[in-house]
mmCIF file of C-alpha atoms in Angstrom:
data_model
loop_
_atom_site.group_PDB
_atom_site.id
_atom_site.type_symbol
_atom_site.label_atom_id
_atom_site.label_comp_id
_atom_site.label_asym_id
_atom_site.label_seq_id
_atom_site.Cartn_x
_atom_site.Cartn_y
_atom_site.Cartn_z
ATOM 1 C CA UNK E 287 28.524 12.606 6.215
ATOM 2 C CA UNK E 288 27.519 9.407 8.653
ATOM 3 C CA UNK E 289 28.369 5.851 7.929
ATOM 4 C CA UNK E 290 24.620 5.570 6.668
ATOM 5 C CA UNK E 291 24.835 8.259 4.665
ATOM 6 C CA UNK E 292 28.132 7.303 2.958
ATOM 7 C CA UNK E 293 27.231 3.698 2.547
ATOM 8 C CA UNK E 294 23.885 4.707 0.694
ATOM 9 C CA UNK E 295 25.843 7.557 -1.630
ATOM 10 C CA UNK E 296 28.591 4.622 -2.080
ATOM 11 C CA UNK E 297 25.994 2.161 -3.187
ATOM 12 C CA UNK E 298 24.482 4.623 -5.626
ATOM 13 C CA UNK E 299 27.676 5.774 -7.301
ATOM 14 C CA UNK E 300 28.396 2.160 -7.569
ATOM 15 C CA UNK E 301 24.978 2.124 -9.704
ATOM 16 C CA UNK E 302 25.817 4.816 -11.612
ATOM 17 C CA UNK E 303 29.315 3.038 -12.852
ATOM 18 C CA UNK E 304 27.184 -0.161 -13.518
ATOM 19 C CA UNK E 305 25.083 1.482 -15.444
ATOM 20 C CA UNK E 306 27.496 3.262 -17.659
ATOM 21 C CA UNK E 307 29.354 -0.127 -18.287
ATOM 22 C CA UNK E 308 25.805 -1.364 -19.474
ATOM 23 C CA UNK E 309 26.749 -0.026 -22.996
ATOM 24 C CA UNK E 310 28.564 -2.811 -23.583
ATOM 25 C CA UNK E 311 25.551 -5.486 -23.372
ATOM 26 C CA UNK E 312 22.725 -2.826 -24.166
ATOM 27 C CA UNK E 313 21.577 -0.231 -26.591
ATOM 28 C CA UNK E 314 18.338 1.613 -27.478
ATOM 29 C CA UNK E 315 18.918 4.369 -29.817
ATOM 30 C CA UNK E 316 14.723 5.034 -29.776
ATOM 31 C CA UNK E 317 14.314 5.339 -25.748
ATOM 32 C CA UNK E 318 15.707 8.674 -25.395
ATOM 33 C CA UNK E 319 13.521 10.433 -27.930
ATOM 34 C CA UNK E 320 10.325 8.259 -26.803
ATOM 35 C CA UNK E 321 7.871 9.745 -24.429
ATOM 36 C CA UNK E 322 8.968 7.742 -21.214
ATOM 37 C CA UNK E 323 12.852 8.733 -22.415
ATOM 38 C CA UNK E 324 11.896 12.115 -22.101
ATOM 39 C CA UNK E 325 10.203 11.918 -18.863
ATOM 40 C CA UNK E 326 13.358 10.302 -17.356
ATOM 41 C CA UNK E 327 15.480 12.848 -19.031
ATOM 42 C CA UNK E 328 13.417 15.883 -17.747
ATOM 43 C CA UNK E 329 13.454 13.971 -14.136
ATOM 44 C CA UNK E 330 17.400 13.896 -14.674
ATOM 45 C CA UNK E 331 17.763 17.503 -15.876
ATOM 46 C CA UNK E 332 15.907 18.747 -12.741
ATOM 47 C CA UNK E 333 17.875 16.629 -10.526
ATOM 48 C CA UNK E 334 21.251 17.778 -11.844
ATOM 49 C CA UNK E 335 19.910 21.424 -11.426
ATOM 50 C CA UNK E 336 19.494 21.217 -7.700
ATOM 51 C CA UNK E 337 23.152 21.199 -6.787
ATOM 52 C CA UNK E 338 23.687 24.369 -8.922
ATOM 53 C CA UNK E 339 20.447 26.240 -6.653
ATOM 54 C CA UNK E 340 22.749 24.863 -3.699
ATOM 55 C CA UNK E 341 25.918 26.568 -4.876
ATOM 56 C CA UNK E 342 24.214 29.847 -5.234
ATOM 57 C CA UNK E 343 22.239 29.638 -1.967
ATOM 58 C CA UNK E 344 25.912 28.563 -0.306
ATOM 59 C CA UNK E 345 27.902 31.543 -2.154
ATOM 60 C CA UNK E 346 25.039 34.318 -1.608
ATOM 61 C CA UNK E 347 24.741 35.514 1.910
ATOM 62 C CA UNK E 348 21.332 37.264 1.365
ATOM 63 C CA UNK E 349 19.721 34.123 -0.353
ATOM 64 C CA UNK E 350 21.400 32.045 2.700
ATOM 65 C CA UNK E 351 20.070 33.956 5.059
ATOM 66 C CA UNK E 352 16.657 33.682 4.042
ATOM 67 C CA UNK E 353 16.922 30.016 3.000
ATOM 68 C CA UNK E 354 18.409 29.079 5.994
ATOM 69 C CA UNK E 355 15.523 30.205 8.019
ATOM 70 C CA UNK E 356 13.567 27.356 6.659
ATOM 71 C CA UNK E 357 15.744 24.788 5.624
ATOM 72 C CA UNK E 358 19.646 23.900 7.513
ATOM 73 C CA UNK E 359 22.378 24.278 5.210
ATOM 74 C CA UNK E 360 23.087 20.454 6.239
ATOM 75 C CA UNK E 361 19.861 19.503 5.075
ATOM 76 C CA UNK E 362 20.585 21.458 1.937
ATOM 77 C CA UNK E 363 23.957 19.551 1.496
ATOM 78 C CA UNK E 364 22.244 16.115 1.894
ATOM 79 C CA UNK E 365 19.827 16.964 -0.481
ATOM 80 C CA UNK E 366 22.762 18.487 -2.972
ATOM 81 C CA UNK E 367 24.252 15.129 -2.716
ATOM 82 C CA UNK E 368 21.507 12.597 -3.005
ATOM 83 C CA UNK E 369 20.179 14.745 -6.202
ATOM 84 C CA UNK E 370 24.041 15.084 -7.565
ATOM 85 C CA UNK E 371 23.810 11.601 -7.602
ATOM 86 C CA UNK E 372 20.660 10.363 -8.793
ATOM 87 C CA UNK E 373 20.222 12.737 -11.728
ATOM 88 C CA UNK E 374 23.339 11.134 -13.538
ATOM 89 C CA UNK E 375 21.692 7.484 -12.725
ATOM 90 C CA UNK E 376 18.409 8.995 -14.629
ATOM 91 C CA UNK E 377 20.680 10.562 -17.293
ATOM 92 C CA UNK E 378 22.487 7.281 -17.824
ATOM 93 C CA UNK E 379 18.896 5.411 -18.135
ATOM 94 C CA UNK E 380 17.411 8.378 -20.629
ATOM 95 C CA UNK E 381 20.403 8.034 -22.975
ATOM 96 C CA UNK E 382 19.791 3.789 -23.204
ATOM 97 C CA UNK E 383 23.456 3.876 -23.862
ATOM 98 C CA UNK E 384 23.239 5.643 -27.175
ATOM 99 C CA UNK E 385 26.590 6.971 -26.900
ATOM 100 C CA UNK E 386 26.747 8.605 -30.713
ATOM 101 C CA UNK E 387 27.056 11.940 -30.612
ATOM 102 C CA UNK E 388 29.743 14.465 -29.087
ATOM 103 C CA UNK E 389 27.485 16.188 -27.197
ATOM 104 C CA UNK E 390 26.166 13.158 -25.265
ATOM 105 C CA UNK E 391 29.458 11.602 -24.627
ATOM 106 C CA UNK E 392 30.942 14.655 -23.241
ATOM 107 C CA UNK E 393 27.562 15.032 -20.820
ATOM 108 C CA UNK E 394 28.399 11.767 -19.638
ATOM 109 C CA UNK E 395 31.848 12.061 -19.346
ATOM 110 C CA UNK E 396 31.571 15.400 -17.099
ATOM 111 C CA UNK E 397 28.409 13.673 -15.336
ATOM 112 C CA UNK E 398 30.851 11.169 -14.338
ATOM 113 C CA UNK E 399 33.654 13.214 -13.159
ATOM 114 C CA UNK E 400 31.475 15.553 -11.364
ATOM 115 C CA UNK E 401 29.927 12.615 -9.083
ATOM 116 C CA UNK E 402 32.844 10.681 -8.816
ATOM 117 C CA UNK E 403 34.747 13.693 -7.820
ATOM 118 C CA UNK E 404 32.200 14.986 -5.498
ATOM 119 C CA UNK E 405 31.860 11.737 -3.522
ATOM 120 C CA UNK E 406 35.610 11.549 -2.913
ATOM 121 C CA UNK E 407 36.093 15.058 -1.966
ATOM 122 C CA UNK E 408 32.984 14.610 0.410
ATOM 123 C CA UNK E 409 34.522 12.019 1.838
ATOM 124 C CA UNK E 410 38.156 13.094 2.149
ATOM 125 C CA UNK E 411 36.917 16.408 3.824
ATOM 126 C CA UNK E 412 35.123 14.510 6.151
ATOM 127 C CA UNK E 413 37.785 12.483 7.087
ATOM 128 C CA UNK E 414 40.381 15.371 7.232
ATOM 129 C CA UNK E 415 38.494 17.237 9.701
ATOM 130 C CA UNK E 416 37.697 14.530 11.927
ATOM 131 C CA UNK E 417 41.033 13.222 12.072
ATOM 132 C CA UNK E 418 42.700 16.708 12.546
ATOM 133 C CA UNK E 419 40.545 17.628 15.443
ATOM 134 C CA UNK E 420 41.059 14.005 17.297
ATOM 135 C CA UNK E 421 44.941 14.449 16.631
ATOM 136 C CA UNK E 422 45.041 17.919 17.690
ATOM 137 C CA UNK E 423 43.162 16.707 21.121
ATOM 138 C CA UNK E 424 46.086 13.977 21.202
ATOM 139 C CA UNK E 425 48.718 16.368 20.989
ATOM 140 C CA UNK E 426 47.503 18.356 23.840
ATOM 141 C CA UNK E 427 47.031 15.550 26.160
ATOM 142 C CA UNK E 428 50.288 14.026 24.834
ATOM 143 C CA UNK E 429 52.229 17.885 25.882
ATOM 144 C CA UNK E 430 50.354 17.095 29.517
ATOM 145 C CA UNK E 431 51.549 13.831 29.618
ATOM 146 C CA UNK E 432 55.463 14.704 28.655
ATOM 147 C CA UNK E 433 55.196 17.617 30.989
ATOM 148 C CA UNK E 434 54.048 15.284 33.863
ATOM 149 C CA UNK E 435 56.609 12.612 32.741
ATOM 150 C CA UNK E 436 59.567 15.179 32.626
ATOM 151 C CA UNK E 437 58.744 15.931 36.164
ATOM 152 C CA UNK E 438 58.968 12.569 37.206
ATOM 153 C CA UNK E 439 62.169 12.050 35.709
ATOM 154 C CA UNK E 440 63.742 14.650 37.522
ATOM 155 C CA UNK E 441 62.509 13.333 40.577
ATOM 156 C CA UNK E 442 63.959 10.148 39.814
ATOM 157 C CA UNK E 443 67.022 11.665 39.242
ATOM 158 C CA UNK E 444 67.341 13.494 42.513
ATOM 159 C CA UNK E 445 66.686 10.193 44.193
ATOM 160 C CA UNK E 446 69.445 8.649 42.610
ATOM 161 C CA UNK E 447 71.552 11.890 43.596
ATOM 162 C CA UNK E 448 70.496 11.700 46.750
ATOM 163 C CA UNK E 449 71.126 7.941 46.884
ATOM 164 C CA UNK E 450 74.773 8.538 45.739
ATOM 165 C CA UNK E 451 75.105 11.276 48.181
ATOM 166 C CA UNK E 452 74.205 9.438 51.297
ATOM 167 C CA UNK E 453 76.309 6.713 50.444
ATOM 168 C CA UNK E 454 79.285 8.839 49.800
ATOM 169 C CA UNK E 455 78.741 10.625 52.887
ATOM 170 C CA UNK E 456 78.454 7.416 55.352
ATOM 171 C CA UNK E 457 81.451 5.899 53.803
ATOM 172 C CA UNK E 458 83.486 8.838 53.294
ATOM 173 C CA UNK E 459 84.796 7.620 49.605
ATOM 174 C CA UNK E 460 84.582 10.446 47.098
ATOM 175 C CA UNK E 461 86.479 9.118 44.581
ATOM 176 C CA UNK E 462 84.923 5.378 44.262
ATOM 177 C CA UNK E 463 82.282 4.463 41.916
ATOM 178 C CA UNK E 464 79.111 3.753 44.137
ATOM 179 C CA UNK E 465 76.605 1.451 43.707
ATOM 180 C CA UNK E 466 72.899 3.164 43.395
ATOM 181 C CA UNK E 467 70.293 1.223 44.529
ATOM 182 C CA UNK E 468 68.678 -0.795 42.077
ATOM 183 C CA UNK E 469 64.893 0.376 42.652
ATOM 184 C CA UNK E 470 66.184 4.207 42.153
ATOM 185 C CA UNK E 471 68.472 3.202 38.913
ATOM 186 C CA UNK E 472 64.817 1.090 37.504
ATOM 187 C CA UNK E 473 62.800 4.302 37.879
ATOM 188 C CA UNK E 474 65.193 6.469 36.472
ATOM 189 C CA UNK E 475 65.476 4.328 33.394
ATOM 190 C CA UNK E 476 61.607 3.938 33.354
ATOM 191 C CA UNK E 477 60.986 7.324 33.638
ATOM 192 C CA UNK E 478 63.459 8.174 31.147
ATOM 193 C CA UNK E 479 61.582 5.731 28.580
ATOM 194 C CA UNK E 480 58.597 6.984 29.278
ATOM 195 C CA UNK E 481 59.540 10.571 28.180
ATOM 196 C CA UNK E 482 61.322 9.280 25.172
ATOM 197 C CA UNK E 483 58.020 7.195 23.943
ATOM 198 C CA UNK E 484 56.125 10.442 24.332
ATOM 199 C CA UNK E 485 58.625 12.663 22.676
ATOM 200 C CA UNK E 486 58.489 9.836 19.767
ATOM 201 C CA UNK E 487 54.486 10.132 19.831
ATOM 202 C CA UNK E 488 53.951 13.727 19.608
ATOM 203 C CA UNK E 489 56.366 13.872 17.065
ATOM 204 C CA UNK E 490 54.538 10.827 14.932
ATOM 205 C CA UNK E 491 50.931 12.875 15.552
ATOM 206 C CA UNK E 492 52.295 16.248 14.502
ATOM 207 C CA UNK E 493 53.493 14.995 11.252
ATOM 208 C CA UNK E 494 50.665 13.182 10.803
ATOM 209 C CA UNK E 495 48.803 16.878 11.510
ATOM 210 C CA UNK E 496 51.649 18.214 8.884
ATOM 211 C CA UNK E 497 50.252 15.749 6.131
ATOM 212 C CA UNK E 498 46.496 16.388 6.930
ATOM 213 C CA UNK E 499 47.186 20.060 6.381
ATOM 214 C CA UNK E 500 48.925 19.714 3.087
ATOM 215 C CA UNK E 501 45.796 17.289 1.991
ATOM 216 C CA UNK E 502 43.727 20.205 3.113
ATOM 217 C CA UNK E 503 45.264 22.441 0.484
ATOM 218 C CA UNK E 504 45.459 19.810 -2.189
ATOM 219 C CA UNK E 505 41.290 19.513 -1.207
ATOM 220 C CA UNK E 506 41.140 23.391 -1.671
ATOM 221 C CA UNK E 507 41.995 22.868 -5.409
ATOM 222 C CA UNK E 508 40.401 19.891 -5.884
ATOM 223 C CA UNK E 509 37.103 21.978 -4.899
ATOM 224 C CA UNK E 510 38.102 24.793 -7.237
ATOM 225 C CA UNK E 511 38.296 21.830 -10.150
ATOM 226 C CA UNK E 512 35.190 20.325 -8.992
ATOM 227 C CA UNK E 513 33.263 23.766 -9.610
ATOM 228 C CA UNK E 514 34.634 24.377 -12.775
ATOM 229 C CA UNK E 515 33.936 20.935 -13.945
ATOM 230 C CA UNK E 516 30.403 21.433 -12.508
ATOM 231 C CA UNK E 517 29.767 24.423 -14.448
ATOM 232 C CA UNK E 518 31.172 22.949 -17.780
ATOM 233 C CA UNK E 519 28.636 19.944 -17.062
ATOM 234 C CA UNK E 520 25.751 22.869 -17.009
ATOM 235 C CA UNK E 521 26.975 24.114 -20.169
ATOM 236 C CA UNK E 522 27.177 20.995 -22.093
ATOM 237 C CA UNK E 523 23.510 20.073 -20.117
ATOM 238 C CA UNK E 524 21.863 23.298 -21.586
ATOM 239 C CA UNK E 525 23.105 22.679 -24.977
ATOM 240 C CA UNK E 526 22.113 19.245 -24.428
ATOM 241 C CA UNK E 527 18.637 20.209 -23.833
ATOM 242 C CA UNK E 528 18.332 22.950 -26.416
ATOM 243 C CA UNK E 529 19.525 20.886 -29.064
ATOM 244 C CA UNK E 530 16.728 18.391 -28.416
ATOM 245 C CA UNK E 531 13.977 20.947 -28.273
ATOM 246 C CA UNK E 532 15.194 22.612 -31.478
ATOM 247 C CA UNK E 533 15.702 19.581 -33.418
ATOM 248 C CA UNK E 534 12.258 18.404 -31.674
ATOM 249 C CA UNK E 535 11.001 15.185 -30.034
ATOM 250 C CA UNK E 536 10.072 12.031 -32.133
ATOM 251 C CA UNK E 537 6.874 11.223 -29.567
ATOM 252 C CA UNK E 538 5.299 14.756 -30.597
#
């Protein structure tokens, strides 16, 4: 989900929440059974069934192979997302805030949970995937930098040892502490600090990757929850449609 798409979907989710909160100021018991209310409800039902079609296509290999010849899965996913948000928005308009039946209240609750959990899960999944790829690339680059820094540290140590040996040989005073040239000391300390800094950075990035891996595990659990709650939503939706048709529509 790119930033533009995320902004659009976020706005739709906010709109859905605001429509739901509208029951505080608005209530029209007659609208859901009217002709216009029926049309809005029918449109909402069709849109809410589109995500179910996407779920079936995604999990049926033969059907997926046929469908993807004409339309790519990322495009189907975008349709799934937009339909999954627009459907509940129209459903809330259809309800006209007449939350006076157990079926209607349950349907609204499940719609809200499915949409919000779907949006959060989709956003978190994209964020986790991009972050993990970037951080793994950073770790590889840091290991290369650490290897180079270690080699530079070894060279600095050799320079210090060579300087000390040269002074000892020149003065023939083996048991007196000799002053290592300041430049050699500075280079040694600088390389040592660089190695320690890279090691600390690698540790931080690898810990961050571990956190992301843990988040992935929780996301897998979330996905199962999202599927279960979506199936429950469809059961309630079918029952709602059946009851409305069975008991009749007031505009007929």
